[in-house]
XYZ file of C-alpha atoms in Angstrom:
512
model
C -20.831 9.207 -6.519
C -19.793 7.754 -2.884
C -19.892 10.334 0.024
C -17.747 9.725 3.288
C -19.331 11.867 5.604
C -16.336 12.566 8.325
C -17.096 12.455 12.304
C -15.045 12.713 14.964
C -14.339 9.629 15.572
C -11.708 8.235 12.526
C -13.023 6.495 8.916
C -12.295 3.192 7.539
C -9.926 1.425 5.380
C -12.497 1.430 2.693
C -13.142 5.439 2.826
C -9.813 5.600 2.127
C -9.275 3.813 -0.478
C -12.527 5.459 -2.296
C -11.246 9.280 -1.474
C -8.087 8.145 -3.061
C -8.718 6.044 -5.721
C -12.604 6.523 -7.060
C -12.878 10.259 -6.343
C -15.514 10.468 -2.991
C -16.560 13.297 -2.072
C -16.311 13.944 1.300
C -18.436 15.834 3.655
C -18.344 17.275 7.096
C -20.647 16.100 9.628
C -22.835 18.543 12.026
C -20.524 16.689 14.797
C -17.269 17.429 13.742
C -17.728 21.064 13.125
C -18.973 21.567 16.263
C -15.964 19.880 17.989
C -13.750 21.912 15.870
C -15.705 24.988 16.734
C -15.160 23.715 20.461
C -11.390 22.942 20.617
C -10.875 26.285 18.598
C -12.234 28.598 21.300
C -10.028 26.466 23.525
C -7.199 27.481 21.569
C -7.815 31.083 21.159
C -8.623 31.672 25.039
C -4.506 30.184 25.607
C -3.667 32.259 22.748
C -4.675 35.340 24.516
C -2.873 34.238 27.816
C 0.835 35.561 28.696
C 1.824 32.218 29.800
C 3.998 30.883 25.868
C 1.975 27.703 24.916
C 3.883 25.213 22.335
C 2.483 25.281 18.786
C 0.422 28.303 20.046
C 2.468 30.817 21.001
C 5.892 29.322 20.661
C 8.244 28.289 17.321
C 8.784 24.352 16.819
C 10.789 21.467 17.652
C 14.255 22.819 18.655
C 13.439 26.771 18.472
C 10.009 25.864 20.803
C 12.104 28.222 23.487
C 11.201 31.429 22.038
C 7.803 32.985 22.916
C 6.279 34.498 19.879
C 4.305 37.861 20.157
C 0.397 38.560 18.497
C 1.139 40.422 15.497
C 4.149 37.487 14.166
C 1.861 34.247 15.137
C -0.235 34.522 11.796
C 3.149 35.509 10.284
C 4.388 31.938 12.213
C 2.206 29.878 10.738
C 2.612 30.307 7.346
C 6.182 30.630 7.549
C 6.356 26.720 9.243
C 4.319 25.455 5.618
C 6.601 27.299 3.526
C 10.026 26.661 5.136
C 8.841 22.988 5.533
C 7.628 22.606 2.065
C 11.548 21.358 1.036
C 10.494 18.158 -0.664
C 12.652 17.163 -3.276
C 12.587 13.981 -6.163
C 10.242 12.627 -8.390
C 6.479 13.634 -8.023
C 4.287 11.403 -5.177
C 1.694 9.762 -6.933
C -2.113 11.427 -6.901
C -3.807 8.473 -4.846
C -1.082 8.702 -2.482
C -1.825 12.798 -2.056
C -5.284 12.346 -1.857
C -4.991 9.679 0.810
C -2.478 11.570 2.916
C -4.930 14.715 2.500
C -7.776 13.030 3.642
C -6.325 11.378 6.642
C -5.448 14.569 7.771
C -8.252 15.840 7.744
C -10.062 12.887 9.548
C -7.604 13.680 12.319
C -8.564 17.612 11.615
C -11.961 16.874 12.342
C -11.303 14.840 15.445
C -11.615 18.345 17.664
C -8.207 17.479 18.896
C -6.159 20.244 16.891
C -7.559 23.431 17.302
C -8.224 23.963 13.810
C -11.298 26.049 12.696
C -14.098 24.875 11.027
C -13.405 26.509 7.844
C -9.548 25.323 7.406
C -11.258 21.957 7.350
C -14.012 22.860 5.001
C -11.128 23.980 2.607
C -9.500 21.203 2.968
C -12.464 18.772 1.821
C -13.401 21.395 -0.787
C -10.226 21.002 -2.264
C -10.396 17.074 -2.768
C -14.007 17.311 -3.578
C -12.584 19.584 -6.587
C -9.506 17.644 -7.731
C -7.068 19.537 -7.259
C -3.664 17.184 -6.246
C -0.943 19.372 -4.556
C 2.955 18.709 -6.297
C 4.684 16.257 -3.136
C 7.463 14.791 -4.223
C 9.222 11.887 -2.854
C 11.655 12.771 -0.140
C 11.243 14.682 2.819
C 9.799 13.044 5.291
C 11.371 10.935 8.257
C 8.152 9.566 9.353
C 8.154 11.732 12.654
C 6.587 14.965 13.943
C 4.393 13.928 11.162
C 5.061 13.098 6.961
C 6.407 16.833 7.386
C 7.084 18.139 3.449
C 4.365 16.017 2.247
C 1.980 17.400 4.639
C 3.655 21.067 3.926
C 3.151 20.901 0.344
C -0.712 20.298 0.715
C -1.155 22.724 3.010
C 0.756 25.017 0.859
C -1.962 24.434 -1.797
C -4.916 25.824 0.983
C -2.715 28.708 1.424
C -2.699 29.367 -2.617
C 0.568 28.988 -2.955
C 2.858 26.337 -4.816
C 1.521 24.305 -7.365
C -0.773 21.699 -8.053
C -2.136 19.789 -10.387
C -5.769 19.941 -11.604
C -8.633 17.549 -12.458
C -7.543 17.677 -15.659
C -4.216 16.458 -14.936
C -2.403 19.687 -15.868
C -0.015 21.063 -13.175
C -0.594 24.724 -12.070
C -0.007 27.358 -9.811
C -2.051 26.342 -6.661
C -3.843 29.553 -6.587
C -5.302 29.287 -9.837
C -6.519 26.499 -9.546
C -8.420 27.588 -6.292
C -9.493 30.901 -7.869
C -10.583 28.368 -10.910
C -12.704 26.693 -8.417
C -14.070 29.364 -6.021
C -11.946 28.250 -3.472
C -10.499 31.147 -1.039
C -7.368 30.542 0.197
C -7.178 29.875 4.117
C -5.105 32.583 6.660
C -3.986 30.326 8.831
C -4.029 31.545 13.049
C -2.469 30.025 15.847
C -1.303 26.447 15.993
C -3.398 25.564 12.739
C 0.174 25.574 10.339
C 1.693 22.877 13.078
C -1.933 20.894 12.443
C -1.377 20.613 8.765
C 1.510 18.898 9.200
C 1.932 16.704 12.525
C 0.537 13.715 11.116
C 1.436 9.825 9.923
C -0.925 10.508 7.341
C 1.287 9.603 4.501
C 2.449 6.216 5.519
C -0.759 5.042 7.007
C -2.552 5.958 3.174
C 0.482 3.747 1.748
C -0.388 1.355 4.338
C -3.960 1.069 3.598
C -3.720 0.777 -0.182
C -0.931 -1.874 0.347
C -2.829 -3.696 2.042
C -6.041 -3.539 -0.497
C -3.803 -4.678 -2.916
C -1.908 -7.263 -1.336
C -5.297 -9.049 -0.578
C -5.886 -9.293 -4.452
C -2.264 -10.640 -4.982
C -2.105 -13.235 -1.940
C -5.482 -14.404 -3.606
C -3.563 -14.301 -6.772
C -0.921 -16.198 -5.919
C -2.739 -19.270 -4.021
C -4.505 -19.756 -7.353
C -0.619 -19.502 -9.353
C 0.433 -21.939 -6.984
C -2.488 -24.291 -7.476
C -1.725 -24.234 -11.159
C 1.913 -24.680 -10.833
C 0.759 -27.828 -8.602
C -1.062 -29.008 -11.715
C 1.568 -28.399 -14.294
C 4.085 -30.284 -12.137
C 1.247 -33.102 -11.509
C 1.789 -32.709 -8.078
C -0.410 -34.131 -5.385
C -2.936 -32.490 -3.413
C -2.958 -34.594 -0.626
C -0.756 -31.675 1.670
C -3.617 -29.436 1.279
C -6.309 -31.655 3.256
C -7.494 -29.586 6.364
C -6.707 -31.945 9.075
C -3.122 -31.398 7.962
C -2.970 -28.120 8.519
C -5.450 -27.520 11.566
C -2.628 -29.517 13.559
C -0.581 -26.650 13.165
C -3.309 -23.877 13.791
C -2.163 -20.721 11.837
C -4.998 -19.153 10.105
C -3.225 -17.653 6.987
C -1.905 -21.135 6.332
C -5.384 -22.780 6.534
C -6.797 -20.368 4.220
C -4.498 -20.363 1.642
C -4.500 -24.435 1.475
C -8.143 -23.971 1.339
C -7.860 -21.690 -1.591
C -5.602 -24.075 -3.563
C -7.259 -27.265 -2.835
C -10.887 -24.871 -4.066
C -9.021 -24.042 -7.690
C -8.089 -27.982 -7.443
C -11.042 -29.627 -6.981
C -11.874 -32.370 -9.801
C -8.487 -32.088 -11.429
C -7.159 -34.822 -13.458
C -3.955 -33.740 -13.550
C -2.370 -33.833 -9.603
C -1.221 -36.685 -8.280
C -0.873 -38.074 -11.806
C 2.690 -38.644 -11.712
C 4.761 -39.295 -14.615
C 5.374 -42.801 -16.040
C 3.190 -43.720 -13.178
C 6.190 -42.959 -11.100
C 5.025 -41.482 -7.918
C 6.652 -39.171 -6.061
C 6.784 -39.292 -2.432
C 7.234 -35.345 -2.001
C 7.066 -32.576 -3.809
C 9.061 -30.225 -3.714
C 9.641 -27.279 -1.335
C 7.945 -24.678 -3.383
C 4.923 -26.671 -4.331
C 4.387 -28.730 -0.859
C 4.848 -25.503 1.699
C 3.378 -23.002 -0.804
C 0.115 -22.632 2.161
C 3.039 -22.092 4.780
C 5.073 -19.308 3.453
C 1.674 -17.638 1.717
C -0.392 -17.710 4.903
C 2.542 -16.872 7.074
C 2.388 -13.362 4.784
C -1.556 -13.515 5.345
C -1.349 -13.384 8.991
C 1.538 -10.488 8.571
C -1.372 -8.514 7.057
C -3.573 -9.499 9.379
C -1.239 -7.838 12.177
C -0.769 -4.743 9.718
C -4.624 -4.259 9.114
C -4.996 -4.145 13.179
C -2.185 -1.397 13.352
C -4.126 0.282 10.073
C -6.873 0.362 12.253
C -5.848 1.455 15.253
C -4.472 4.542 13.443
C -7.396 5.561 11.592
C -8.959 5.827 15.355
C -6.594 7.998 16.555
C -5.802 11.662 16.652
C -2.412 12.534 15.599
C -0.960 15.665 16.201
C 1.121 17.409 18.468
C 0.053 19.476 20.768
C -3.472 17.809 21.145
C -6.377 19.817 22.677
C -7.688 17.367 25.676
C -11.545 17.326 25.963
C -10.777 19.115 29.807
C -9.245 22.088 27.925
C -5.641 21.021 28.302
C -3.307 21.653 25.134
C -0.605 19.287 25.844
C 2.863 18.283 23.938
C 3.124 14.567 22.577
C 4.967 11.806 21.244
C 2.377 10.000 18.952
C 2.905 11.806 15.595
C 6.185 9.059 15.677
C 5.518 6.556 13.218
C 6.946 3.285 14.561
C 3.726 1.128 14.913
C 3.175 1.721 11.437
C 6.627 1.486 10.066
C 7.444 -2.065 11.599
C 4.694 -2.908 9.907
C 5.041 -1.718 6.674
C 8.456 -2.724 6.523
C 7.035 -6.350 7.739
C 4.488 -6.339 4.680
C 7.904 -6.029 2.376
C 9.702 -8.643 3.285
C 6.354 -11.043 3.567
C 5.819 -10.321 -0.202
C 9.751 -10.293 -1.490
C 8.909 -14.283 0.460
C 6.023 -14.731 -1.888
C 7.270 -13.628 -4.718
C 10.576 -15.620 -4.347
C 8.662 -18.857 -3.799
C 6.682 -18.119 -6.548
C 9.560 -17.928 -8.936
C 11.247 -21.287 -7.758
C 7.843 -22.913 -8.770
C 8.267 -21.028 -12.342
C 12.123 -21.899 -12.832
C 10.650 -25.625 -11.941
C 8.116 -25.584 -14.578
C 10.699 -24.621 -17.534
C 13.524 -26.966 -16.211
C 13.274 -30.588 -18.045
C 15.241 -32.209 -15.297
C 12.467 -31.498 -12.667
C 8.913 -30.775 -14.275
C 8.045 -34.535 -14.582
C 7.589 -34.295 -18.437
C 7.069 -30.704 -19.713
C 9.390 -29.591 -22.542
C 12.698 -27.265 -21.613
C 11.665 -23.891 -20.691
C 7.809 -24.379 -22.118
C 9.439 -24.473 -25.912
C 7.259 -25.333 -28.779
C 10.277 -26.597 -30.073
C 13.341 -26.290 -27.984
C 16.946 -25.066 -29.462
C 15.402 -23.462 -32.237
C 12.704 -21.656 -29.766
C 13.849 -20.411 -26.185
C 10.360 -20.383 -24.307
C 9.790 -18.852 -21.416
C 13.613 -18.964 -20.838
C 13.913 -14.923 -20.097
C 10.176 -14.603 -18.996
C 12.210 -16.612 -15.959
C 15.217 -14.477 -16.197
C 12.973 -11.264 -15.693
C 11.198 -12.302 -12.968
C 14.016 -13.319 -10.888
C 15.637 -10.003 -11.443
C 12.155 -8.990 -9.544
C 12.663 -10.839 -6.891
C 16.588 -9.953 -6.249
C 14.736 -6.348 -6.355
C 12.439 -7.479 -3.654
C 14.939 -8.759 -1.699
C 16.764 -5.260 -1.206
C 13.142 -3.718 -1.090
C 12.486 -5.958 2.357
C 15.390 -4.348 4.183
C 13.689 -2.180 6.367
C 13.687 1.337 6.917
C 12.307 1.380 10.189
C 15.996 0.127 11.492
C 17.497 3.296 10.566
C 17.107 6.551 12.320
C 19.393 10.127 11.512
C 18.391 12.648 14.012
C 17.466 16.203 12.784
C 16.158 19.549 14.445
C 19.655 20.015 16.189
C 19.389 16.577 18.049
C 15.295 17.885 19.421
C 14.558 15.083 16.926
C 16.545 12.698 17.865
C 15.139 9.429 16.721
C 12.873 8.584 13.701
C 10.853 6.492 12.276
C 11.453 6.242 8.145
C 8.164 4.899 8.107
C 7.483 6.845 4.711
C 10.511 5.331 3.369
C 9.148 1.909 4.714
C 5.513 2.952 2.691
C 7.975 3.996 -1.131
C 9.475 0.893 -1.178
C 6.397 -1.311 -0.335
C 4.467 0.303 -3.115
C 7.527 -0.554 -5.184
C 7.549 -4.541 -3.930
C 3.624 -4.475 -4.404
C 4.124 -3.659 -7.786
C 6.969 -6.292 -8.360
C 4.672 -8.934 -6.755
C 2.284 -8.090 -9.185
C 4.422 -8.674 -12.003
C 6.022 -11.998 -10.436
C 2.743 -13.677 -10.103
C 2.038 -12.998 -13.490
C 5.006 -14.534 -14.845
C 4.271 -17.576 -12.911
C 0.526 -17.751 -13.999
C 1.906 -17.233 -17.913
C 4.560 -20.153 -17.121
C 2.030 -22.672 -14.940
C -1.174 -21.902 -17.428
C 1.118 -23.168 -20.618
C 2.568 -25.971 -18.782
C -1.117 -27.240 -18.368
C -2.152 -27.152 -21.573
C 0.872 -28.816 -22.303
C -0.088 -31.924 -20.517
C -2.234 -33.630 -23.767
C -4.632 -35.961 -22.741
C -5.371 -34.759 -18.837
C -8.291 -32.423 -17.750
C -6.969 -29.718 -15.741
C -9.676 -28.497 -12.640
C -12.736 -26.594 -13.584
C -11.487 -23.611 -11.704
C -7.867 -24.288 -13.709
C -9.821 -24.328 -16.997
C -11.662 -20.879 -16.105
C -8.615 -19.014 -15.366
C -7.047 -20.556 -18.189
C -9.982 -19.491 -20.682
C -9.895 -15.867 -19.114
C -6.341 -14.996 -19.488
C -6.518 -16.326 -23.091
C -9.328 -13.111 -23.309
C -7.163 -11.273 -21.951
C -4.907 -11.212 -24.581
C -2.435 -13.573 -22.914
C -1.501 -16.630 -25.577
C -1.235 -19.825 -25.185
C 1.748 -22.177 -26.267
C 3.647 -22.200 -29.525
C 6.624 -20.949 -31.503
C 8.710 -18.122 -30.292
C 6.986 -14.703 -30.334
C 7.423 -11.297 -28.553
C 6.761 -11.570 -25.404
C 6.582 -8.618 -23.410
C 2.933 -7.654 -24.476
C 1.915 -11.059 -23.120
C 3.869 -10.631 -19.770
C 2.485 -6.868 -19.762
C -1.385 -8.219 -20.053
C -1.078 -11.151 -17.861
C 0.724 -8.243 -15.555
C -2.887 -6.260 -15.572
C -5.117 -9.609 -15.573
C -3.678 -10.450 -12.236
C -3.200 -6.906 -10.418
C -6.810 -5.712 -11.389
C -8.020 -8.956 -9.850
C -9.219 -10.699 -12.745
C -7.486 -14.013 -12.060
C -9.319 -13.775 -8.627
C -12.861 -12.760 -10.447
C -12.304 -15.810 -12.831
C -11.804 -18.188 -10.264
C -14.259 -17.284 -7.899
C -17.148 -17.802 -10.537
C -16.617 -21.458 -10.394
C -15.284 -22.002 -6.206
C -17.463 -19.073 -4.839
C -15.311 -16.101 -2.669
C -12.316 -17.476 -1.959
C -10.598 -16.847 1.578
């Protein structure tokens, strides 16, 4: 099994996505726990000090005024997890938990908090063992941290709460830590405002988003190369020179993946009745445009995703010189514009991929193909609701790309006074990756029939691959009327678990 062995100095994309989605373990590095050992003594010697020191010595956000004495501080702590552990909703799902876990604990080990070595070693031992703690789906405003989502897990090291094991079966936390030989942690000064001061949430969203966006943008070059077929469109508006005159890099890479699937078709630029058209249509002829202008959106995402996986977020943040000072960077703008930007790049895709699919089952403009993809039309319907369901997707995705990070409803008696939403940003871009996923599906189901429809032409050997694949899949080809949400549900899977992309790439090599 993949380690991640955390340092002090922030993890990658890719550790992320294996601590929350294959199960790493994760160890702690000779490094970090001596910087945690470090800014820990740094913490106790202000602890012992008259002088009230926020997080330390003091209650949070607005009731920061009051000094708090020795014998209530350990009291302090644990009552900030429990009182902020006021998530409501549906259940968070397990890769999310894990991700938001881990992340703070990279931050943890940073030596920035004041947290002792053995917190952290709790918190590692308790992914390395499975156990998910129960966050549910509202309570954060994506400042002074993911607040109840962070609470809830650091309820869990505390032994309270529940959780769900590796065996999927939600318990009380402390069972399942007993069940483990895990002790619970007493948490001291500051280390209950650690747990929680964090953009860990959103940046995890963020991060998986992004690794699954990548398969999908893929995805949906190759859909739109095969639409191009199916509508014998030409491929003439995908030559390089035309697009290094206008010098965005999405845009060049995603012509380059379409005229790759393309290569040694018979079918584009074969216009019907040896009619040719002088354009093609919006949909077909700027498909590179509006896909790489969502490429280079995630390019700009990926550099913010980075960026935060360097940094140390937390408030108050021990300084290397011994200074514990108050902050402003647990807000979560630079990754909420972001996130929110990532929505409405994908509702784009997915509503350009649909106008290509309502193209394909319209007589009146598919140069030739039957109505809606019929084996025989009036007494069968097609694909006629395959198109209906997919634009209710993208109406969906439309509402999803209304950001979040526009809104702000201040809290903590006005201390809190503007926020970012940028969890609410990261729910509803899960949601839109998901509907993406299921709109470039329909259009591969729609686009891969309308080729085989065209008797007598040889599609691309790329086209021919993905067509032979999805057919293994357990997608089927034309014919009469049949049922046809186990076909949308399998093409659904072929294309989010990247098999569309795995297809194609045996026969043009890694595409961009």
């Amino acid at each position: 099994m993949h380690t991640v062995v955390l340092g002090t100095t922030g993890v990658t994309a890719a550790d992320v996505v294996a601590v929350a989605r294959r199960n790493a373990r994760i160890e702690l590095s000779s490094e970090a726990v001596a910087a945690l050992a470090a800014a820990r003594e740094i913490v106790d010697a202000l602890a012992a000090k008259p002088e009230p020191v926020y997080g330390v010595s003091t209650g949070f956000g607005a009731l920061a005024t009051r000094h708090i004495s020795t014998e209530l501080r350990a009291q302090l702590q644990r009552n900030i997890v429990r009182s902020h552990a006021a998530g409501m909703g549906p259940r968070v799902e397990r890769e999310v938990v894990r991700a938001l876990m881990f992340l703070r604990l990279k931050t943890v080990c940073s030596g920035h908090t004041g947290v002792r070595p053995e917190v952290a070693q709790t918190m590692a031992d308790v992914l390395n063992a499975g156990i998910t703690p129960v966050v549910h789906e509202y309570g954060s405003l994506g400042c002074s941290g993911d607040l109840a989502p962070l609470s809830h897990c650091a309820l869990t090291l505390m032994g309270e709460g529940d959780a769900e094991g590796p065996d999927g079966v939600v318990r009380p936390a402390g069972e399942l830590l007993a069940a483990h030989g895990i002790a619970p942690v007493e948490l001291r000064e500051k280390e209950g405002l650690a747990l929680l001061n964090g953009t860990d949430g959103m940046l995890g969203m963020l991060i998986m988003a992004l690794a699954d966006l990548d398969t999908l943008y893929k995805s949906a070059d190759i859909t739109a190369a095969l639409s191009m077929e199916a509508l014998l469109g030409t491929d003439m508006v995908l030559a390089p020179e035309l697009h290094a005159i206008r010098p965005h890099p999405g845009q060049a890479a995603s012509a380059a993946n379409m005229l790759a699937v393309l290569k040694g078709s018979g079918l584009t630029g074969h216009h019907q009745d040896d009619a040719p058209r002088v354009q093609d249509a919006y949909s077909v002829r700027c498909a590179p445009q509006v896909a790489g202008a969502g490429r280079d959106t995630m390019a700009h995402a990926r550099l913010v995703a980075e960026r935060e996986l360097a940094a140390a977020v937390d408030n108050p943040v021990v300084l290397p010189d011994g200074r514990v000072e108050s902050n402003g960077n647990f807000h979560g703008a630079p990754v909420a514009y972001v996130l929110d930007f990532l929505a409405i790049a994908a509702a784009d895709l997915g509503s350009i991929a649909e106008r290509r699919t309502d193209r394909l089952l319209d007589k009146n403009r598919s140069h030739g193909l039957p109505p809606f993809l019929a084996d025989d039309a009036g007494v069968d319907s097609g694909l006629m609701i395959a198109q209906y369901t997919q634009a209710a997707l993208v109406s969906e995705m439309k509402r999803l790309a209304v950001p979040a990070s526009a809104d702000s409803i201040p809290s903590s008696a006005m201390q809190e006074d503007h926020v970012s939403m940028g969890w609410s940003a990261a729910r509803k871009l899960r949601t839109a990756v998901d509907n993406l996923a299921r709109i470039v599906a329909v259009e591969l189901y729609a686009a891969t029939r309308g080729i085989e429809l065209r008797e007598g032409l040889t599609p691309a050997p790329a086209s021919r691959a993905a067509i032979a694949a999805v057919r293994a899949a357990g997608v089927q080809g034309p014919g009469p009327d049949r049922f046809l949400a186990p076909d949308l549900a399998a093409a659904d899977a072929f294309v989010r678990t990247g098999g569309l992309v795995k297809a194609v790439e045996a026969v043009t090599g890694a595409l961009a």
